[in-house]
Short mmCIF file of N, CA and C in Angstrom, two decimals:
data_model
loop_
_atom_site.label_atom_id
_atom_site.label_comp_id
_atom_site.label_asym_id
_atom_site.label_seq_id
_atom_site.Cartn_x
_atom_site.Cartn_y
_atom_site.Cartn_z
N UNK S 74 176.94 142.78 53.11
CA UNK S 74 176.86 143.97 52.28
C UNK S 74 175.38 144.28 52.05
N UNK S 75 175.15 145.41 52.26
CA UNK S 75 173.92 146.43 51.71
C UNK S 75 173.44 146.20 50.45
N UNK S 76 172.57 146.08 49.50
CA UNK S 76 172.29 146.46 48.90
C UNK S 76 170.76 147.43 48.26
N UNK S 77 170.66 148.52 47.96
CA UNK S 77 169.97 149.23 47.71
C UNK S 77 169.14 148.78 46.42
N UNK S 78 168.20 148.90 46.22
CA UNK S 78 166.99 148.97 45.15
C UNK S 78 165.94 149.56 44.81
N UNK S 79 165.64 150.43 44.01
CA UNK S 79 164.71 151.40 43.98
C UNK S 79 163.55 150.53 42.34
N UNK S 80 162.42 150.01 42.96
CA UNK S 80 161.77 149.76 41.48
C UNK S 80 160.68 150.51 41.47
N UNK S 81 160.64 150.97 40.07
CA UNK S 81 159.37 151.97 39.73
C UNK S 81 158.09 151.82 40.00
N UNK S 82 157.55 152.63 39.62
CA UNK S 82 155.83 152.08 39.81
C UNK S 82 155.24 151.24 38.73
N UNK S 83 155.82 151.11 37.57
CA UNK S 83 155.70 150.27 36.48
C UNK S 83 156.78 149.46 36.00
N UNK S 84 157.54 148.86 37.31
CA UNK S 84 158.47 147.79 36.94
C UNK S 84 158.59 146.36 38.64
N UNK S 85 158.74 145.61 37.80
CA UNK S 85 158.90 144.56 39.01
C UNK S 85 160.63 144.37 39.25
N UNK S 86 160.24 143.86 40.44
CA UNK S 86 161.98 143.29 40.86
C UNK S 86 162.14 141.81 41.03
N UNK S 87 162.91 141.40 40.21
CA UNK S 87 163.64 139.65 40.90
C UNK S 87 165.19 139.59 41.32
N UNK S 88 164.39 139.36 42.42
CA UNK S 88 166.02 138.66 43.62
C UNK S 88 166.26 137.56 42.96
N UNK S 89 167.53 137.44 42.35
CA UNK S 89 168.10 136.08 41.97
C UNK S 89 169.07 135.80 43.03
N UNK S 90 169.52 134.72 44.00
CA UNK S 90 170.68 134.47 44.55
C UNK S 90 170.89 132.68 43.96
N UNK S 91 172.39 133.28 43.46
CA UNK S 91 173.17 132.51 42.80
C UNK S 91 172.24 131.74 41.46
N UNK S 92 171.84 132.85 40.85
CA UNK S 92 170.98 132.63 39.52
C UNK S 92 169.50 132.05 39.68
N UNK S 93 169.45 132.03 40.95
CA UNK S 93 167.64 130.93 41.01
C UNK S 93 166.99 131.93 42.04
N UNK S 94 165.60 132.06 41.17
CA UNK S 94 164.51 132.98 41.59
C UNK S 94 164.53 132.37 42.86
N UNK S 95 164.51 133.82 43.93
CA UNK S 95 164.56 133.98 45.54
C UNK S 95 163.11 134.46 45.83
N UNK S 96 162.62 135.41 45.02
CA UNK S 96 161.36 136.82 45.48
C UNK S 96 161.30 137.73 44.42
N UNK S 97 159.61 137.92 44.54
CA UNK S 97 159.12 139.22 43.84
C UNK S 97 159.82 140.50 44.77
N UNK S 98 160.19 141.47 44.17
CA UNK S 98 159.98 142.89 44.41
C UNK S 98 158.79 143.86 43.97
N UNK S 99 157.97 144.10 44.45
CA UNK S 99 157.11 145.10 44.16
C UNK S 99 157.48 146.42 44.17
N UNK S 100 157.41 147.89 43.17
CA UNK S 100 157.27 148.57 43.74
C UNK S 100 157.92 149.48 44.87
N UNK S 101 158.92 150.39 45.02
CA UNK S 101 159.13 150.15 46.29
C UNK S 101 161.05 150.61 46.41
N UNK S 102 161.14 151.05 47.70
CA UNK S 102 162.43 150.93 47.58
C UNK S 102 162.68 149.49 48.72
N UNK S 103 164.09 149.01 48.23
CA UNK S 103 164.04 147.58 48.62
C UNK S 103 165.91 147.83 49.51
N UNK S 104 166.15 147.13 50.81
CA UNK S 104 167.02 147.08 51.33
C UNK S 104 167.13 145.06 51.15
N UNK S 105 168.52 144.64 50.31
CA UNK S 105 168.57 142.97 50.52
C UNK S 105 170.34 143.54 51.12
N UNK S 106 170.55 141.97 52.12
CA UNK S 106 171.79 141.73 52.42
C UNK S 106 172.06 140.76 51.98
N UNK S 107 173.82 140.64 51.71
CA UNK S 107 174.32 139.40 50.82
C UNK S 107 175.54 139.36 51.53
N UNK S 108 176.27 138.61 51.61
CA UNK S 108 176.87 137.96 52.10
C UNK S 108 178.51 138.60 51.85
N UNK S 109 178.82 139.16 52.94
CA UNK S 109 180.00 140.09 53.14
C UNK S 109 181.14 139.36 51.88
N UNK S 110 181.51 138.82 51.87
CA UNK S 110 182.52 138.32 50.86
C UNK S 110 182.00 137.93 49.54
N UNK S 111 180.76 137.81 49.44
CA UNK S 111 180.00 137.07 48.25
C UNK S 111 178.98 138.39 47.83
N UNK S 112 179.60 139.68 47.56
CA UNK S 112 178.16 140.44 47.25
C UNK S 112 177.75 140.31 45.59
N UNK S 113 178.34 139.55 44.88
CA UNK S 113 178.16 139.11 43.80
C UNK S 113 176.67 137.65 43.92
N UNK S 114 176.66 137.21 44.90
CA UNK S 114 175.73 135.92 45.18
C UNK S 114 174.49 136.43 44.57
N UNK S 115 174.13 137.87 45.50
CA UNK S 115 172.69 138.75 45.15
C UNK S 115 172.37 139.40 43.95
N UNK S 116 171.49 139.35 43.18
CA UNK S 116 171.31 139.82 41.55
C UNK S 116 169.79 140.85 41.73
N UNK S 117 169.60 141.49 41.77
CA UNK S 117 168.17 141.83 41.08
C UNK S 117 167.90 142.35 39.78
N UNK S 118 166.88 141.38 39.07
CA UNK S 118 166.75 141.71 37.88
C UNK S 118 165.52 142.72 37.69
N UNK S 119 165.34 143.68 37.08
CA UNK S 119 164.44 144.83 37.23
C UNK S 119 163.51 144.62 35.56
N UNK S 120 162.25 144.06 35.68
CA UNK S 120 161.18 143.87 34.65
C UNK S 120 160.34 145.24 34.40
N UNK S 121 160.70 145.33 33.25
CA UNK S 121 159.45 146.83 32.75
C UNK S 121 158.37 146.41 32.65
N UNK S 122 157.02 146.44 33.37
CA UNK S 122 156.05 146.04 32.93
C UNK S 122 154.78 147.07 31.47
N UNK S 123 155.67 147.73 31.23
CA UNK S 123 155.06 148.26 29.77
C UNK S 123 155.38 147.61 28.64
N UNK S 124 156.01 146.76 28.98
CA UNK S 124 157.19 145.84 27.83
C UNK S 124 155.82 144.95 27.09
N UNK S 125 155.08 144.93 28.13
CA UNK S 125 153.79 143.93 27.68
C UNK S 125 154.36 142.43 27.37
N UNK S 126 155.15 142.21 27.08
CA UNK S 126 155.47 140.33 27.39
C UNK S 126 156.58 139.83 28.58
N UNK S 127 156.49 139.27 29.24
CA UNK S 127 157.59 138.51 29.96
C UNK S 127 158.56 137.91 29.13
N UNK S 128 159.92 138.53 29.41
CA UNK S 128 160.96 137.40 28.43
C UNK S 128 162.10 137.29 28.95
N UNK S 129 162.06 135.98 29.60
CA UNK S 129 163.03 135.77 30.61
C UNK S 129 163.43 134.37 30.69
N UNK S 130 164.72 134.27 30.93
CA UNK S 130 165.37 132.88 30.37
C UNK S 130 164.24 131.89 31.88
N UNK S 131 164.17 132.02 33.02
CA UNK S 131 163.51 131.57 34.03
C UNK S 131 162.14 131.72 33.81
N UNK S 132 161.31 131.89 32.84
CA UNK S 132 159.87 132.14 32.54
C UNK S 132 158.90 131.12 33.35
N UNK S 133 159.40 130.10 33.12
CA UNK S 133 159.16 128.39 33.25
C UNK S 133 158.47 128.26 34.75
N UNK S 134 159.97 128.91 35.70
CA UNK S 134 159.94 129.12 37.15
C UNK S 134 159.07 130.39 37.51
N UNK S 135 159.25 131.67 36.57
CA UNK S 135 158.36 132.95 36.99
C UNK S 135 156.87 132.56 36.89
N UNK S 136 156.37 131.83 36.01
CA UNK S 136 155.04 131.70 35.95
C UNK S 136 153.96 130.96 37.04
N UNK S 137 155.02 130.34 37.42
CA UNK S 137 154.41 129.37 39.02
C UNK S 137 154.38 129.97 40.29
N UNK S 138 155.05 131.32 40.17
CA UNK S 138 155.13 132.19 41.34
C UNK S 138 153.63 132.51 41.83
N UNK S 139 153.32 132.65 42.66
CA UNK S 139 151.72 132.95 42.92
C UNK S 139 152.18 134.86 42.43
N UNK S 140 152.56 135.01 43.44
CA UNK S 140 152.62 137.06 43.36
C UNK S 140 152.61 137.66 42.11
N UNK S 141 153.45 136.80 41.27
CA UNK S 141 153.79 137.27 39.42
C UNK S 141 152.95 136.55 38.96
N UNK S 142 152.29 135.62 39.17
CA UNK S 142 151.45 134.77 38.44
C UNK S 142 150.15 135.76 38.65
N UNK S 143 149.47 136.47 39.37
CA UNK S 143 148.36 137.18 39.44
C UNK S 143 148.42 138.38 38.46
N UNK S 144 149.33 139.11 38.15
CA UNK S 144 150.09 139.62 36.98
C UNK S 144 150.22 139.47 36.18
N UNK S 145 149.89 137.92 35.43
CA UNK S 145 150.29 138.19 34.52
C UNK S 145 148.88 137.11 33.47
N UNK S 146 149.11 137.18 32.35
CA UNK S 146 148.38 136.39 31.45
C UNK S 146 148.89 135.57 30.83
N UNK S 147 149.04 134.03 31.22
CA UNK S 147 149.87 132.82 30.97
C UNK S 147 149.05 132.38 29.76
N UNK S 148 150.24 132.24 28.61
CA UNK S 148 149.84 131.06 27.41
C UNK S 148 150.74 129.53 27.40
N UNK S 149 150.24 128.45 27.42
CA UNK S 149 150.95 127.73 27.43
C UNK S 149 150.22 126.80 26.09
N UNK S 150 150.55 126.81 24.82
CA UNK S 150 150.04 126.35 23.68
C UNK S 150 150.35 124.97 23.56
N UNK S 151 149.67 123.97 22.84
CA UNK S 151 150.41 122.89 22.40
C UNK S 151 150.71 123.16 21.06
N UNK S 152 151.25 122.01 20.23
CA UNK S 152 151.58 121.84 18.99
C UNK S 152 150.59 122.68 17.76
N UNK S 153 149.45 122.04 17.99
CA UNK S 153 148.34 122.73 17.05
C UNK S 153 147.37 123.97 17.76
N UNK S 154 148.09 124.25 18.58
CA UNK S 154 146.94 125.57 19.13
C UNK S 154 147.84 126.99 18.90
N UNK S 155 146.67 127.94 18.37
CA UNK S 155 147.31 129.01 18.13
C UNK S 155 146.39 130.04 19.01
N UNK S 156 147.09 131.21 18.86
CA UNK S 156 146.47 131.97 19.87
C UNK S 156 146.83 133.93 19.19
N UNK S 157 145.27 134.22 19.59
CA UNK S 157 145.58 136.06 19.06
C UNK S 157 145.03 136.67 20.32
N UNK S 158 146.51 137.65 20.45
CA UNK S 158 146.47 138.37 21.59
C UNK S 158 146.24 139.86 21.04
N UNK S 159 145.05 140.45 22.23
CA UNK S 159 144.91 141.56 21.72
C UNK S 159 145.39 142.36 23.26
N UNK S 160 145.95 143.90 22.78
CA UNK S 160 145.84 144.91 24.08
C UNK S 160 145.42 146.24 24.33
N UNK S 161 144.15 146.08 24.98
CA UNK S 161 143.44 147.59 24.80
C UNK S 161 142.27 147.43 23.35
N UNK S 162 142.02 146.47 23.05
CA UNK S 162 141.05 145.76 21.97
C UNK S 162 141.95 146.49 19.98
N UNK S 163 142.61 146.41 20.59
CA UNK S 163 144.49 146.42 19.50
C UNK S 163 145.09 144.91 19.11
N UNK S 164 144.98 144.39 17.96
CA UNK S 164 146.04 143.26 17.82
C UNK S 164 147.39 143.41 18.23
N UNK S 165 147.98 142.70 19.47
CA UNK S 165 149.60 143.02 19.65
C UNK S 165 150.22 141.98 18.99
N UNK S 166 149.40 140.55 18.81
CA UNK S 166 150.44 139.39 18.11
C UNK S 166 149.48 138.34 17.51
N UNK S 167 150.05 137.70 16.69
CA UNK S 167 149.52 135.64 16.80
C UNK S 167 150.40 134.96 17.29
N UNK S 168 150.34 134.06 18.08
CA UNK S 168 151.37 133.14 18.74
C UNK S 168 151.12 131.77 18.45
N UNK S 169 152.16 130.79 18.39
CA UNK S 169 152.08 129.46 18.67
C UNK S 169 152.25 128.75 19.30
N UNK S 170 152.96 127.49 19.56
CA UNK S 170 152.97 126.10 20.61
C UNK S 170 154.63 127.11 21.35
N UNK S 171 153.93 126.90 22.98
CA UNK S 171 155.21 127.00 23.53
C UNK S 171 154.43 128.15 25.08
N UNK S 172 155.17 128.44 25.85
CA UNK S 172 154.81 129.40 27.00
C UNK S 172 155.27 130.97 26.82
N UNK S 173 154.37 131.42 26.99
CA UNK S 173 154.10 133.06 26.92
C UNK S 173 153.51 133.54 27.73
N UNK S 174 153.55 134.67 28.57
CA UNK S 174 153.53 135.75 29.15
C UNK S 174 153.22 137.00 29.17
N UNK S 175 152.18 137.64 29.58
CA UNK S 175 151.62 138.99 29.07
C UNK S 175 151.26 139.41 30.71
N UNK S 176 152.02 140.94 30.90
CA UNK S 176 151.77 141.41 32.31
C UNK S 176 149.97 141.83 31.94
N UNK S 177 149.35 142.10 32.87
CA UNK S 177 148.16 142.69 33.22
C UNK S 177 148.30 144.25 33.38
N UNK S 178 149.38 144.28 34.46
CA UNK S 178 149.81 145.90 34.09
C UNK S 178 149.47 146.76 32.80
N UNK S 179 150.24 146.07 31.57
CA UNK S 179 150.55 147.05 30.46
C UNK S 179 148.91 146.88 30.01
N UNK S 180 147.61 146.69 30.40
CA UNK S 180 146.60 147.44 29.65
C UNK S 180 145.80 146.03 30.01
N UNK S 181 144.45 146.05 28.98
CA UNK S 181 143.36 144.93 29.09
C UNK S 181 144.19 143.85 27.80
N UNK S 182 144.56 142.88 28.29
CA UNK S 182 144.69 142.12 27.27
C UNK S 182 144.09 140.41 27.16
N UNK S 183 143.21 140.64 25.95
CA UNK S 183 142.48 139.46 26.21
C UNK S 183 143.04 138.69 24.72
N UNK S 184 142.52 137.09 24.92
CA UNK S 184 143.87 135.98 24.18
C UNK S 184 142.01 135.53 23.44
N UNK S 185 142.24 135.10 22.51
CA UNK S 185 141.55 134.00 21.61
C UNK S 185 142.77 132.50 21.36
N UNK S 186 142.07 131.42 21.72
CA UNK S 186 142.71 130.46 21.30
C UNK S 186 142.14 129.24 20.13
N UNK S 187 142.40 128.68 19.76
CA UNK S 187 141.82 128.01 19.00
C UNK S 187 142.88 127.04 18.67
N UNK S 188 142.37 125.66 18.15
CA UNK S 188 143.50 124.55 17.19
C UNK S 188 143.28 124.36 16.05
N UNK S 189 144.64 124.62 15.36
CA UNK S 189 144.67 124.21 13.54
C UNK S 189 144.16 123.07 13.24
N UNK S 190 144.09 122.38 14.13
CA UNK S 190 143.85 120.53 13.47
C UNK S 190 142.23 120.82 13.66
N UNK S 191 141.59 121.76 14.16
CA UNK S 191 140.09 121.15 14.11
C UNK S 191 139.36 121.96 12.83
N UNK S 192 139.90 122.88 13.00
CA UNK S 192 138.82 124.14 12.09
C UNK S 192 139.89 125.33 11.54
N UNK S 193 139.01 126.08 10.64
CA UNK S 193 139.56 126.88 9.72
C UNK S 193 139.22 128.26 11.23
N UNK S 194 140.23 129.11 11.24
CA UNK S 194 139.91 130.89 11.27
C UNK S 194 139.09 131.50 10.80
N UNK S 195 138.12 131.83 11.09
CA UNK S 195 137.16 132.93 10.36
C UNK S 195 137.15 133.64 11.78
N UNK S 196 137.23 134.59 11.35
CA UNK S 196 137.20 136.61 12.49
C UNK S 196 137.27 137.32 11.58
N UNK S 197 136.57 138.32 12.42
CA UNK S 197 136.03 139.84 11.99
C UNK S 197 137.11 140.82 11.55
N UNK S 198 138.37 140.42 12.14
CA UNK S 198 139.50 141.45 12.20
C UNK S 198 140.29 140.63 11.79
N UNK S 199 140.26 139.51 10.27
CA UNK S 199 140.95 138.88 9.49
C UNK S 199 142.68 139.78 8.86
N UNK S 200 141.92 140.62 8.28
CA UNK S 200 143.09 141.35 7.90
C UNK S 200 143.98 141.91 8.74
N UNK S 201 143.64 142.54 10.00
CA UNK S 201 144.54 142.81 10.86
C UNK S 201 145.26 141.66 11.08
N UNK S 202 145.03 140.39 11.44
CA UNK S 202 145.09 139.35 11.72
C UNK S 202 146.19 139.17 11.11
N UNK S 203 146.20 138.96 9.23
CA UNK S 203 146.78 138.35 8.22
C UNK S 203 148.34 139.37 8.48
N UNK S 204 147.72 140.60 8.32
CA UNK S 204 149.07 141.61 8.61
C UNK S 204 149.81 141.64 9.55
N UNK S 205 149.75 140.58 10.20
CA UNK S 205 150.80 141.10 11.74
C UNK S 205 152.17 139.73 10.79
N UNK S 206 153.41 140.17 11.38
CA UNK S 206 154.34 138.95 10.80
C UNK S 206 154.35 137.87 11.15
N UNK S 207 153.86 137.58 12.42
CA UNK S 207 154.14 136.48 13.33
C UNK S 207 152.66 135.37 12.56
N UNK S 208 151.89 136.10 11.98
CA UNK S 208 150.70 135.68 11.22
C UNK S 208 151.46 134.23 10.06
N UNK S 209 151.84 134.83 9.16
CA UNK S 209 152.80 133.78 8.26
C UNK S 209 153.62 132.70 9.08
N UNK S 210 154.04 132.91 9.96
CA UNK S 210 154.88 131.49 10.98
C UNK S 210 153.90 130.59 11.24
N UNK S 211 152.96 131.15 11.97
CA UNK S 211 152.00 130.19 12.80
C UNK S 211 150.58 129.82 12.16
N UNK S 212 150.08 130.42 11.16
CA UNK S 212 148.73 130.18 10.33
C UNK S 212 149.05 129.73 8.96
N UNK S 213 148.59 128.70 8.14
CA UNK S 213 148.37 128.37 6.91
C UNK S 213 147.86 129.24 6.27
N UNK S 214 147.93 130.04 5.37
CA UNK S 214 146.52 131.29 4.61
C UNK S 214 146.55 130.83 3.25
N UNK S 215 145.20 130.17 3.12
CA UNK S 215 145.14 130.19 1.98
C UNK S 215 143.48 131.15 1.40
N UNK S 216 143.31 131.48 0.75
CA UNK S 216 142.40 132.19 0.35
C UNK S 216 141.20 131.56 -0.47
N UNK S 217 139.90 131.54 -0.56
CA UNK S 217 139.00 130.68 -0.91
C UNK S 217 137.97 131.64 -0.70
N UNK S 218 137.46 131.99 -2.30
CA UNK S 218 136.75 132.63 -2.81
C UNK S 218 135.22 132.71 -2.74
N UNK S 219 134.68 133.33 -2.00
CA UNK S 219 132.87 133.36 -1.85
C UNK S 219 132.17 132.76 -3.09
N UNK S 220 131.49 132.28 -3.04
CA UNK S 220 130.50 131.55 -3.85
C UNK S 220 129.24 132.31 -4.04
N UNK S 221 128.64 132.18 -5.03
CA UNK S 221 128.04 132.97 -5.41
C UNK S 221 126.69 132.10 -5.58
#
């Protein structure tokens, strides 16, 4: 069996056969064959890359891909490392311990990392910082008054 695929200019394609990453799709219209009795075997999953994060139960496996791996901006945190992602010099998040994903596509996005166990936060763009929600999960804030 035929199958047809059309992905945008701002979306990727994954060939899954029988649930495990096969191939990138770029771009493109795409002709895959699957297996006359089995056209259920072939999956393509279609990624928005404006979405600005990767979130995908296979992340683990997408990130080792060379083709998607050039694409994208890998966080892989430990326990005490936190991390502020900005896009287009915009706060989009604070993140913590665990693997994350940011296409290159959706704009300039550059990461600050740092670990809780060594040192306190001090930045320029504190308050933006403090205001995002994901801020309260992953940072201690306590407040400590200038000295005079």
């Amino acid at each position: 069996m035929l199958i047809t695929v059309t992905i945008k200019s701002y979306e990727l394609g994954l060939v899954l056969r029988d649930g495990d990453f096969q191939r990138l799709l770029p771009p493109g219209r795409h002709r895959l064959w699957s297996r006359l009795f089995r056209p259920d075997r072939v999956k393509v999953c279609v990624l928005n890359t404006l979405d600005v994060e990767l979130r995908h139960r296979l992340l683990e496996v997408l990130v080792r891909e060379p083709a998607l791996a050039e694409r994208l901006v890998v966080l892989d945190l430990g326990e005490s490392q936190r991390a502020i992602v900005w896009k287009d010099g915009r706060l989009l998040t604070v993140t913590g311990p665990g693997l994350r994903a940011f296409y290159r596509d959706a704009g300039r996005i550059e990461v600050e990392t740092f670990d809780v166990a060594e040192r306190r936060l001090e930045h320029a763009q504190m308050d933006a910082i403090l205001a995002q929600p994901e801020a309260e999960r992953y940072l201690a804030c306590i407040e400590v008054p200038q000295s005079e």
